[in-house]
Coordinates of C-alpha atoms in Angstrom, one line a residue:
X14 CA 3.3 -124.2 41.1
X15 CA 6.4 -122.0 41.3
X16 CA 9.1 -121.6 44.3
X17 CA 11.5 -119.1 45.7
X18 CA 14.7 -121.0 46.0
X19 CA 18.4 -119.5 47.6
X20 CA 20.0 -117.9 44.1
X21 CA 23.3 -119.4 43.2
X22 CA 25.8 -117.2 44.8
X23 CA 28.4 -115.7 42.3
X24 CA 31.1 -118.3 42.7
X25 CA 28.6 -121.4 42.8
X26 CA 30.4 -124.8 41.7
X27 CA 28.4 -127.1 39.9
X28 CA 28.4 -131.1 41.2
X29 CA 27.5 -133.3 38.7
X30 CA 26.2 -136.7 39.9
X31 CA 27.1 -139.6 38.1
X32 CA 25.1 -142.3 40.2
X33 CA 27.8 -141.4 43.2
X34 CA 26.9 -142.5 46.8
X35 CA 28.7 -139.4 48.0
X36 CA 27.3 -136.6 45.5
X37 CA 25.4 -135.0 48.5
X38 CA 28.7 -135.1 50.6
X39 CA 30.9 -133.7 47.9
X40 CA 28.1 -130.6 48.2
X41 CA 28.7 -130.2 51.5
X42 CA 32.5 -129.8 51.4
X43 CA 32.4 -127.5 49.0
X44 CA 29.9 -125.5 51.3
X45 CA 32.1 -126.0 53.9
X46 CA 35.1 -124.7 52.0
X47 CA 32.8 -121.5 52.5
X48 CA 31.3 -121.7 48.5
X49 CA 28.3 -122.4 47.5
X50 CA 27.2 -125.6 45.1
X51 CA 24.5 -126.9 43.2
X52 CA 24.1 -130.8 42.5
X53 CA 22.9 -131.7 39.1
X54 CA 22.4 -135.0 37.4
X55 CA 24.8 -136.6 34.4
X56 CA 21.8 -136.2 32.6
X57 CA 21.5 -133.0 32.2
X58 CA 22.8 -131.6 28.5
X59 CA 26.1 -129.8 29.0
X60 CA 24.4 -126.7 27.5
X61 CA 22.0 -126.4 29.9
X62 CA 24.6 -126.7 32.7
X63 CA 26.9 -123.7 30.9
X64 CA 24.2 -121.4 31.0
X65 CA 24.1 -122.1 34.8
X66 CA 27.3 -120.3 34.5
X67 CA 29.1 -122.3 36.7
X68 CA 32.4 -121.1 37.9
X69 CA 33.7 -124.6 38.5
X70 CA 32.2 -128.3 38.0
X71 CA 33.3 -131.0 39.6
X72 CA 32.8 -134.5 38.2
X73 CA 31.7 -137.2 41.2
X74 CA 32.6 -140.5 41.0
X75 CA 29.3 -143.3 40.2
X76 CA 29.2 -147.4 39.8
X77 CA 29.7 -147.9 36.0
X78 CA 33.0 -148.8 34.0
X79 CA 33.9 -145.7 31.5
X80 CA 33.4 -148.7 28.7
X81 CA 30.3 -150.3 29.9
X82 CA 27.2 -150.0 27.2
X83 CA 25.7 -147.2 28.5
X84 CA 27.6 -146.0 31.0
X85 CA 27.3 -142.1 31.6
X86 CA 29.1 -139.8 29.1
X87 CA 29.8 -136.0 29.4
X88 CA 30.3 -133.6 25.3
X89 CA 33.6 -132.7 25.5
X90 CA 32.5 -129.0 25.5
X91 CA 32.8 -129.2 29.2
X92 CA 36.2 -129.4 29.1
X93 CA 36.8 -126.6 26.5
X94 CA 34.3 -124.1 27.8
X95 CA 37.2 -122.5 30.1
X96 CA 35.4 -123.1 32.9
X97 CA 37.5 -125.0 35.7
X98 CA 36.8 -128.8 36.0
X99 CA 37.9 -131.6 38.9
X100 CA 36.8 -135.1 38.5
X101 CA 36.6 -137.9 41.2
X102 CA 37.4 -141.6 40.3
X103 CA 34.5 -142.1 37.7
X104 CA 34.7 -138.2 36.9
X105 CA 38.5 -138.4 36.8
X106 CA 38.2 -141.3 34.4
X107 CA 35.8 -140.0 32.5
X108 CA 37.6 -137.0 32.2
X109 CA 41.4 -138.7 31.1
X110 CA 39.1 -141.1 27.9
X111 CA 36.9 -138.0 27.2
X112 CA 40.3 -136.0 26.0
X113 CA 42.6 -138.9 25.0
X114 CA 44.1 -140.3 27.8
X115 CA 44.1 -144.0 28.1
X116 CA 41.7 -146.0 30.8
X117 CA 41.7 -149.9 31.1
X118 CA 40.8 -152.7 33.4
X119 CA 44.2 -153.9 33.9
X120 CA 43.0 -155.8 37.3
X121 CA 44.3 -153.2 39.4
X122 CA 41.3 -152.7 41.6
X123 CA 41.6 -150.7 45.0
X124 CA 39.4 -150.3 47.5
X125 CA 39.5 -149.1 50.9
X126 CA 42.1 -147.2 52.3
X127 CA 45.3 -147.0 50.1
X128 CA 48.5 -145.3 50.2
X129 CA 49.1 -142.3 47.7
X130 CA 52.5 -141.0 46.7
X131 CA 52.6 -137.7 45.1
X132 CA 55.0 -137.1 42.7
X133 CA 54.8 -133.0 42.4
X134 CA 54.1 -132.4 46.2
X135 CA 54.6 -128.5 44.7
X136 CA 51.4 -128.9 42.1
X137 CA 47.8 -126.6 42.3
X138 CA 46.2 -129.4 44.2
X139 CA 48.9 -130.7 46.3
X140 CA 51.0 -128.2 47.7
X141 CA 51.6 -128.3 51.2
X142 CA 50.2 -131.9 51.7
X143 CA 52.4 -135.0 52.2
X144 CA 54.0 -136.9 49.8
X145 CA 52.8 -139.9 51.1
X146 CA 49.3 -139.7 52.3
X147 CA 46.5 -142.0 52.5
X148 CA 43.1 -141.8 50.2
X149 CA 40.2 -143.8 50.2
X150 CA 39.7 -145.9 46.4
X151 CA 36.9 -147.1 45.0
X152 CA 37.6 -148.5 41.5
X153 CA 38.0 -151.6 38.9
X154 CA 39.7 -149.6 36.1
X155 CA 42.9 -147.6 36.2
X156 CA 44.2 -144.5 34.0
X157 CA 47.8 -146.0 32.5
X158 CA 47.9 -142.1 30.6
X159 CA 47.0 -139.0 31.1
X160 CA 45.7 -136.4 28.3
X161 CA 48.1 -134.4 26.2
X162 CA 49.0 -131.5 28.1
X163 CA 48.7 -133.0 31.8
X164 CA 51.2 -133.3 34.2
X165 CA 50.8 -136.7 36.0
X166 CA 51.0 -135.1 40.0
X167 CA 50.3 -138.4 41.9
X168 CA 50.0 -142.2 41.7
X169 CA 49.4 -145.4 44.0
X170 CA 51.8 -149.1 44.0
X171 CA 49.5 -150.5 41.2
X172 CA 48.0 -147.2 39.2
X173 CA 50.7 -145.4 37.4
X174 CA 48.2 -141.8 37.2
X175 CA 46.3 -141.5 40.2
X176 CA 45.8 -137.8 40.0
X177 CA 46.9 -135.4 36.6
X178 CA 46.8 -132.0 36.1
X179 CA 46.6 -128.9 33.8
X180 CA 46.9 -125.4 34.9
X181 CA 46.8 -124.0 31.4
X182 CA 43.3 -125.4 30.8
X183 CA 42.2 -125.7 34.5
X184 CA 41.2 -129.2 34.3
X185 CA 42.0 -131.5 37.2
X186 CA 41.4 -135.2 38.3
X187 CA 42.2 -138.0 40.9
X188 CA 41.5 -141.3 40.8
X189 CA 40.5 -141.3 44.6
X190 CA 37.5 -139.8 46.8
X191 CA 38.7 -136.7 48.7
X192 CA 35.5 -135.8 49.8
X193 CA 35.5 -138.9 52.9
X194 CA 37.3 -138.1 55.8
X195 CA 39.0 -141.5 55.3
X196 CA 41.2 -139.3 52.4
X197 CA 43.0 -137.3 55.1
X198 CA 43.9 -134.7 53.1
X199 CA 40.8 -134.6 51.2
X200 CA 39.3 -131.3 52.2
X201 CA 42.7 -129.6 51.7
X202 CA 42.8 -130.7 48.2
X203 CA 39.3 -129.9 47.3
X204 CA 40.0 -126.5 48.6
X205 CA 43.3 -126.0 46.5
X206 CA 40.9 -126.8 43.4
X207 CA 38.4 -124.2 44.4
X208 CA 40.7 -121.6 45.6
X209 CA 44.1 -122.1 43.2
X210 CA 42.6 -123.9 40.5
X211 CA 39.2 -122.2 40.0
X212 CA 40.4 -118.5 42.0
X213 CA 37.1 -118.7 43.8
X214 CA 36.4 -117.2 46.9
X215 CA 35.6 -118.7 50.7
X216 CA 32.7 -115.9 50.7
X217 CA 29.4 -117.8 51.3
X218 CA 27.8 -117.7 54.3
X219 CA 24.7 -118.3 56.0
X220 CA 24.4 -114.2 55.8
X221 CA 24.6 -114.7 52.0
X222 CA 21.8 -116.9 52.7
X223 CA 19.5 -114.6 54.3
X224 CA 20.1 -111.8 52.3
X225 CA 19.5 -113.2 49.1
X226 CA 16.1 -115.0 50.1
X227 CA 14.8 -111.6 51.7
X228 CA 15.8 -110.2 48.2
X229 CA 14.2 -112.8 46.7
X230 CA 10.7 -113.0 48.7
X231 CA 10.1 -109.7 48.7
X232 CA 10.4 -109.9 45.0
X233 CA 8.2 -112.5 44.5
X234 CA 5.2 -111.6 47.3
X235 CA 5.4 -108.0 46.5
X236 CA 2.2 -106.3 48.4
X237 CA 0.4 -109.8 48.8
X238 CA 0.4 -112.0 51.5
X239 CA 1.6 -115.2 52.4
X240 CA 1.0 -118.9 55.0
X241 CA 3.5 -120.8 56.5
X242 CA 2.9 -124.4 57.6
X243 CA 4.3 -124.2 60.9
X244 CA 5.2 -127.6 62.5
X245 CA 7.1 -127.1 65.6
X246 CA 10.2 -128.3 63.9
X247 CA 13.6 -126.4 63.2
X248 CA 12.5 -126.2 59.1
X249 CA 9.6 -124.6 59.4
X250 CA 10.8 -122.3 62.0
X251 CA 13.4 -121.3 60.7
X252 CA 11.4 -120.9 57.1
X253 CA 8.8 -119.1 59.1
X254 CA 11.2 -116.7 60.7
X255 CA 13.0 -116.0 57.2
X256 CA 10.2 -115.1 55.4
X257 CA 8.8 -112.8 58.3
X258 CA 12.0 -110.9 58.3
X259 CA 11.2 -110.5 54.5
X260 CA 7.2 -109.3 54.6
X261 CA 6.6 -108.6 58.4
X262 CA 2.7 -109.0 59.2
X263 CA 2.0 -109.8 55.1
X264 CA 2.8 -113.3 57.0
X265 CA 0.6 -115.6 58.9
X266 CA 2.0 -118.5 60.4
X267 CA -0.7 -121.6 60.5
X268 CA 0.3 -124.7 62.5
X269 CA -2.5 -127.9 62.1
X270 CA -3.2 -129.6 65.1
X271 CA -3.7 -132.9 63.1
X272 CA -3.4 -135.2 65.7
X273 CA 0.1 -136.5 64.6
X274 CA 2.4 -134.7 67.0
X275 CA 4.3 -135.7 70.1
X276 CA 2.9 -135.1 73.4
X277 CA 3.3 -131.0 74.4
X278 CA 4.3 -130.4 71.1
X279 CA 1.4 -127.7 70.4
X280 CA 1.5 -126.1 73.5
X281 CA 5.0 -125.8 72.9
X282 CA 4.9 -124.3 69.4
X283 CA 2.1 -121.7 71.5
X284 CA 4.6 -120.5 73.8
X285 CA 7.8 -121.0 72.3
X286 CA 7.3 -119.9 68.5
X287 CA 5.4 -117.1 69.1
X288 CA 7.6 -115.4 71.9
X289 CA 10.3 -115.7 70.3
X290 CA 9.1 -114.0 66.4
X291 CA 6.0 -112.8 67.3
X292 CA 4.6 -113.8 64.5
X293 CA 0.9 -113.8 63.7
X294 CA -0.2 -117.5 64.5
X295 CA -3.3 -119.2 63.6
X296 CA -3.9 -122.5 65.5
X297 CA -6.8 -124.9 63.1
X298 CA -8.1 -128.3 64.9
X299 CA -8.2 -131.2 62.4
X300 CA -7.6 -134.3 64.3
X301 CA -10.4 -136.1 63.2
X302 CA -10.4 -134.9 59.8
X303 CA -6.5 -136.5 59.7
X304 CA -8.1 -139.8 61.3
X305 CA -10.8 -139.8 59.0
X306 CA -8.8 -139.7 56.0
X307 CA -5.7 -141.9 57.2
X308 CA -8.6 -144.7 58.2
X309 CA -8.1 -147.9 56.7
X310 CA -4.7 -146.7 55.2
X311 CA -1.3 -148.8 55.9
X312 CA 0.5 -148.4 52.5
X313 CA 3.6 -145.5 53.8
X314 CA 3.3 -143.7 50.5
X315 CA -0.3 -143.6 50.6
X316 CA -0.2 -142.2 53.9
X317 CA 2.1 -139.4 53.2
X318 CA 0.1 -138.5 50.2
X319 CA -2.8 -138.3 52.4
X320 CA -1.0 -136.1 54.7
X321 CA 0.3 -133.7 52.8
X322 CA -2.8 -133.9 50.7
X323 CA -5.0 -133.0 53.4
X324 CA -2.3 -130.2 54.9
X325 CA -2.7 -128.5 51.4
X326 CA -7.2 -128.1 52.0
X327 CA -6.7 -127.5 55.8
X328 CA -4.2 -124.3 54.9
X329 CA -6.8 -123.4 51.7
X330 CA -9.6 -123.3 54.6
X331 CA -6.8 -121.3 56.5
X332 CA -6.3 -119.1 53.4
X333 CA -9.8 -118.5 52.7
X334 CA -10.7 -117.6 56.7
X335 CA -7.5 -115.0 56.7
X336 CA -8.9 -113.4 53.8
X337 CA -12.6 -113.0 55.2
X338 CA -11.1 -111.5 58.5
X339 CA -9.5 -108.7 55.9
X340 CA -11.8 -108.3 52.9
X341 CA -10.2 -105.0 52.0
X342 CA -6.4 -106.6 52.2
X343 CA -4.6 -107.7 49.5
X344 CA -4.4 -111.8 48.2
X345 CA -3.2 -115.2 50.2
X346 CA -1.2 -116.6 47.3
X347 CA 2.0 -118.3 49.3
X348 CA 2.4 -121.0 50.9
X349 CA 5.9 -121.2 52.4
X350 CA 7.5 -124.2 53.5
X351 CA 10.3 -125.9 55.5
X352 CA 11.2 -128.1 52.2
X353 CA 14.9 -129.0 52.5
X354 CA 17.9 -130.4 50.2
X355 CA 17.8 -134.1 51.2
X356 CA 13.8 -133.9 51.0
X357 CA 14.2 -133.3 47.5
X358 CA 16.9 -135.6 46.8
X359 CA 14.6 -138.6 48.5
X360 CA 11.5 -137.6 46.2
X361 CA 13.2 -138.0 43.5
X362 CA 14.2 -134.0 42.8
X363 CA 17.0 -132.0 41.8
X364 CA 19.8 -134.8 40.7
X365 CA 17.7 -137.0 38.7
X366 CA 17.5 -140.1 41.3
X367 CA 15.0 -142.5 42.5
X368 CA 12.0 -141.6 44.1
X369 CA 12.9 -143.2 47.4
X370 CA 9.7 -141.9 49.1
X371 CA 7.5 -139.1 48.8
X372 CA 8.1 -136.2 51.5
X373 CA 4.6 -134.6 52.4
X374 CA 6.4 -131.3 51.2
X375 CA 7.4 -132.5 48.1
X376 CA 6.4 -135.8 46.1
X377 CA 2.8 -135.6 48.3
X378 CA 1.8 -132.3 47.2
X379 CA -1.5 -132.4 45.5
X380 CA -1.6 -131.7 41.5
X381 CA -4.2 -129.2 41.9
X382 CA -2.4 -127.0 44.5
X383 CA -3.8 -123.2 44.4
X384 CA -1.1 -121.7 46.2
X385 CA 2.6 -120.8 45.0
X386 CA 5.3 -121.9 47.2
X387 CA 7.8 -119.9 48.5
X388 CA 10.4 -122.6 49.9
X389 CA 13.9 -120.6 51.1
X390 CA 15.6 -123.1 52.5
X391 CA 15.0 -125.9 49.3
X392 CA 18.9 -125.8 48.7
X393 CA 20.5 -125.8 52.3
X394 CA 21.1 -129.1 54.4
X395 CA 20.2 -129.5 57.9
X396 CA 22.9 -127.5 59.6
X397 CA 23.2 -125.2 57.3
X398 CA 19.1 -124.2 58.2
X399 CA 20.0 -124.5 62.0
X400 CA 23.2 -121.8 61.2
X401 CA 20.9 -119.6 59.4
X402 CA 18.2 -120.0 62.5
X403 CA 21.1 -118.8 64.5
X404 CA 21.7 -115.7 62.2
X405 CA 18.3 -114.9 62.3
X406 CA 18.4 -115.0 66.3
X407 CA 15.8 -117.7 67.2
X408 CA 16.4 -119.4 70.2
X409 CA 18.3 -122.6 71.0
X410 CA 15.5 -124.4 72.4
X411 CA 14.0 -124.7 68.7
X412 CA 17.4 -124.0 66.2
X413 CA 18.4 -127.4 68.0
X414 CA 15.6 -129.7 68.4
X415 CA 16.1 -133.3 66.9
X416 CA 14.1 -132.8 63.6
X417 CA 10.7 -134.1 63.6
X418 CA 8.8 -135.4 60.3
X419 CA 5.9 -133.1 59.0
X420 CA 3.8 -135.8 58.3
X421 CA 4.0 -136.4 62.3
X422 CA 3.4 -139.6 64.3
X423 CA 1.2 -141.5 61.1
X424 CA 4.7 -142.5 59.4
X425 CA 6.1 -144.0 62.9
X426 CA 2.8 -145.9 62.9
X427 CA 3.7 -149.1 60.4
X428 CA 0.2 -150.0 60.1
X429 CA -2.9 -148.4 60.3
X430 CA -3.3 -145.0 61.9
X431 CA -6.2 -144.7 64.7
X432 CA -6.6 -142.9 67.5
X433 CA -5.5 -145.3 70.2
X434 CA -2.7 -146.2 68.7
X435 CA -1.1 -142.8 68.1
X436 CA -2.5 -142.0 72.0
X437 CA -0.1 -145.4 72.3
X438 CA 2.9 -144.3 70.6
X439 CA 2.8 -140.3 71.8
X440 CA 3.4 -142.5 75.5
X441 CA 6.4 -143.9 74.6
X442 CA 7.6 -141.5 72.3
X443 CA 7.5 -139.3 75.4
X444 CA 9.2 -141.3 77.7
X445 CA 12.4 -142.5 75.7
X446 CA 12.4 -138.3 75.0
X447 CA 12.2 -137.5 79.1
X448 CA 14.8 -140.2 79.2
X449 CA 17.4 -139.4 76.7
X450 CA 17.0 -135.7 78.0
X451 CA 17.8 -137.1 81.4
X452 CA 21.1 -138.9 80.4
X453 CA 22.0 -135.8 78.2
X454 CA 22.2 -137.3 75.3
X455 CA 20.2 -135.0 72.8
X456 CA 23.3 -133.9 71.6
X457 CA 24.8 -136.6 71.1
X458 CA 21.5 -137.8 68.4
X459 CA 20.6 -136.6 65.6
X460 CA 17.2 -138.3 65.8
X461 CA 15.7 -140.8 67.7
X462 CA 12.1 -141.8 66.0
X463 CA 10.3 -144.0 68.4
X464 CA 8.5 -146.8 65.8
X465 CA 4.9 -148.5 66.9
X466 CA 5.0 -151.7 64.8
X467 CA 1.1 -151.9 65.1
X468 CA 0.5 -155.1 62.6
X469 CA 2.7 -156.9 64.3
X470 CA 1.9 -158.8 68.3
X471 CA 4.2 -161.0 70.5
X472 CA 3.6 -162.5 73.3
X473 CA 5.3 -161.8 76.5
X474 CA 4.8 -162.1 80.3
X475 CA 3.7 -159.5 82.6
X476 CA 1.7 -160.4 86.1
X477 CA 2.7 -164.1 85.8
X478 CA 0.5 -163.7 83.0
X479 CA 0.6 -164.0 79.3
X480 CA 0.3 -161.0 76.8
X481 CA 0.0 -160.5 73.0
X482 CA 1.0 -156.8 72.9
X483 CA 3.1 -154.3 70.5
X484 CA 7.0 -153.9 70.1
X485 CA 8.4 -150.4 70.2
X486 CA 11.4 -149.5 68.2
X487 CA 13.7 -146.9 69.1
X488 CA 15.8 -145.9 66.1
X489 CA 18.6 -143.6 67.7
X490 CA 20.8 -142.3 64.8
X491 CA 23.5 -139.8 64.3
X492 CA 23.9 -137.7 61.2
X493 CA 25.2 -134.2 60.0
X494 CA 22.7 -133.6 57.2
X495 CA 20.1 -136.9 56.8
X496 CA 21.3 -138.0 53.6
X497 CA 23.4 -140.8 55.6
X498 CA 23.0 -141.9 59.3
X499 CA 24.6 -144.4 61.4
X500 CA 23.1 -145.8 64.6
X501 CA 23.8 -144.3 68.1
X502 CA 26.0 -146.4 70.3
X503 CA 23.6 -145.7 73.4
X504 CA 24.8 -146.6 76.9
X505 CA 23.2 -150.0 77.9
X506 CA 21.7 -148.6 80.7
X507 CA 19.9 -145.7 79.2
X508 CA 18.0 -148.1 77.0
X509 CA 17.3 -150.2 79.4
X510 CA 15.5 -147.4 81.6
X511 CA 13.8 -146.9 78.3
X512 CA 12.8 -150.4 77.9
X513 CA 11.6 -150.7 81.5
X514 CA 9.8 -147.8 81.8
X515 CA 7.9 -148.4 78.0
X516 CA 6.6 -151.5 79.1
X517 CA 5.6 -151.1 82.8
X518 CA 4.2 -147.3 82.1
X519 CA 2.2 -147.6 78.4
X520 CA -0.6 -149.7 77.9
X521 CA -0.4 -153.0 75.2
X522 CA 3.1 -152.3 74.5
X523 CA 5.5 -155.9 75.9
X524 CA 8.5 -155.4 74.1
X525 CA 11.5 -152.9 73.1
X526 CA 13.5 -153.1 70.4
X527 CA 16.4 -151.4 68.7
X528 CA 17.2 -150.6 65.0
X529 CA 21.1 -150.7 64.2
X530 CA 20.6 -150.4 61.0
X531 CA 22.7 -147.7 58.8
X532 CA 21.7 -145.3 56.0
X533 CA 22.1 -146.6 53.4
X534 CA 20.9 -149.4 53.3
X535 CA 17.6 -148.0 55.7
X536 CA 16.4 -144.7 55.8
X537 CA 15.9 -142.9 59.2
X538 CA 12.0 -143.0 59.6
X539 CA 10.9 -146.6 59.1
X540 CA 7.9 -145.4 56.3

């Protein structure tokens, strides 16, 4: 099983993640600072991360005392390879004991938002930024000395080297987190690393993007032909629509009708999808093959296995259909999909965390999978694929719909999957959409999953009589990218329209609930 992924562009900055909570975000800013970057895990031998040939690492921060037994360690070749270096509170410390600076726990902890007061407002990293600015600390130890050879550029009321620096070797380091917004000036210093410590460029675009995937695909399909799952969601439209541009009518797009979507949602991807690429679409009915499959099941990783098990012989019965329509025509071999970044990173990919849960896409692919994937947008966060949608010219109506889970309505389901129930949740999935709509609040959410807890009754009252039905959960969130969330401060009277309208309008259903819970610690979709 082989995939096409984005090539690293020629100034691509390594990340390497040292258990950080914000290794994802640091990624992002240095995408946003216009270059591209890769995250890889502490893990990885430093070898193997040269021959990347980075142009610039930077070191994240991570939980673990430089001195604990077994906390992460880095060769020192990384800092004498010549290629530039910035670490971030763990990185930073790791970074002063690695090359003979001194690190202790000397009870200076800081946390939160502290005040930092740069001593060499005129260094590579600080120039042009305040001399007293405020940074956002996370840490036990301290650095009391820098390395031979660094120039001590910044420091807080209870850490004497906050942030050191030297040019000559292009090694750099602060205690702090400049990648939150709560560090002001954060962005500005990451961005004198990159630009006046490294000498990289701001030239990385979505355009980059597209180019190099064409380049790539057309590479790796040559005169064969290729499938694209085709959900109705942004990722595997924009996928779709990527790969087209790269092989024309060696594509055919095949969405499964598994009985998991929203109400309109094939009709939609009909009409919409097609007029707007005119892509070659093949529409396959496999409801009750998805029911018969999913029946019995309640265990969330089992079901996505299912799902994505049973995506992988409905597009092999796709395959194998295409084919006999064209004898003479060359090979089905591809299947391309929507996979993205923080699908990866959940299923345990790409930085060497936990398996959090198995995307269909990813950790719910079956072992014996015929086909080779061609996944161009593996490497890109969420509004990075909807920017390169733009580029590509689809139209707003699907570049910005709230993103929708492959494995559909059978992971909103906590419980078993049947029929009436997902005819249930479709209901009420499709009012709190008409109502949200109504408000004009899509884009103000990033998702709003609409959960049927279908194990669980209560009773209420409706008719002056008693019931024992289902609570709903609406889980409104706001995000840039997935990898964290926070829940949507919805006016009170939009959810209560929501509430109101769930229980008088949808069958079994007596109560509405909603999740205000933040990721981390919960993910978006409840399984």
């Amino acid at each position: 099983m082989s995939s096409a992924n984005p090539a690293a562009a020629p100034d691509a900055v390594l990340v390497v993640d040292f258990g950080a909570q914000y290794a994802q975000l640091i990624a992002r800013r240095v995408r946003e600072a216009r270059v591209y970057s890769e995250i890889v895990p502490s893990t990885m031998p430093v070898a193997e991360m040269l021959a990347k040939n980075p142009k610039a690492i930077i070191l994240s921060g991570g939980p673990s005392s430089v001195y604990e037994e077994g906390a992460p360690q880095l060769d020192r070749e990384i800092f004498e390879a010549g290629v530039p270096v910035f670490g971030m509170c763990y990185g930073f410390q790791l970074m002063a004991t690695t090359l003979g600076g001194t690190v202790d726990n000397t009870g200076a902890r800081e946390y939160g938002r502290t005040p930092l007061h740069v001593s060499k407002t005129g260094s590579t990293l600080f120039e042009g930024t305040p001399a007293e600015q405020p940074v956002w600390m996370s840490h036990g130890d301290a650095c009391s000395a820098a390395p031979d050879g660094f120039t001590v550029t910044a420091s807080t009321d209870v850490v004497p080297v906050a942030a050191f620096e030297n040019d000559e070797k292009k090694l750099y380091g602060v205690q702090y987190h400049p990648e939150v917004m709560h560090s002001t000036h954060g962005q500005q210093i990451l961005e004198h690393f990159l630009y006046r410590g490294a000498g990289l460029r701001p030239d990385w675009t979505t355009g980059n993007v597209i180019e190099e995937q064409i380049e790539a695909i057309r590479a790796q399909v040559g005169e064969k032909r290729a499938i694209c799952g085709l959900s109705g969601g942004v990722d595997s439209a924009v996928a779709a629509a990527l790969v087209q541009k790269a092989i024309g009518s060696q594509l055919t797009c095949v969405y499964v009708d598994h009985g998991l979507m929203r109400k309109g949602e094939t009709e939609q991807v009909e009409k919409d999808f097609v007029a707007a690429t005119g892509v070659q679409l093949k529409v396959v009915d496999a409801q009750e093959r998805f029911l018969e499959a999913l029946a019995g099941v309640s265990d969330p990783e089992e079901k996505r296995k299912i799902i994505g098990r049973e995506f992988i012989r409905v597009f092999e019965q796709a395959q194998a259909e295409i084919v006999a329509e064209a004898p003479d025509d060359h090979p089905v071999e591809f299947l391309v999909q929507g996979t993205l970044y923080p699908d990866v990173v959940e299923s345990g990919g790409g930085t060497g965390t936990a398996n959090i849960k198995s995307h269909h896409n990813v950790g719910g692919l079956p072992e014996d999978l015929e086909f080779k994937l061609i996944e161009p947008l593996r490497k890109l966060f969420k509004d990075e694929v909807r920017m390169v949608g733009q580029e590509l010219g689809l139209p707003a109506e699907i570049v910005q719909r709230q993103p929708f889970p492959g494995p559909g309505l059978g992971i909103r389901i906590v419980g078993e999957v049947t029929k009436e129930r997902l005819d249930l949740l479709r209901e009420a999935d499709a009012i709190a959409r008409e109502e949200l709509t109504a408000a004009g609040l899509d884009g103000d959410i990033w998702q709003c999953p609409v959960v049927l807890l279908a194990d669980v009754r209560s009773v209420g009252v409706q008719g002056d009589g008693r019931t024992y039905g289902h609570p709903i959960v609406l889980r409104p969130v706001s995000s840039e990218d997935a990898m964290t969330a926070d829940w949507t401060r919805m006016p009170y009277d939009v959810l209560a329209k929501i509430s109101t309208r769930i229980t008088n309008e949808v069958k079994d259903v007596n109560r509405v609930v909603l999740d205000v819970t933040s990721k981390p610690p919960g993910t978006i979709e409840w399984e």
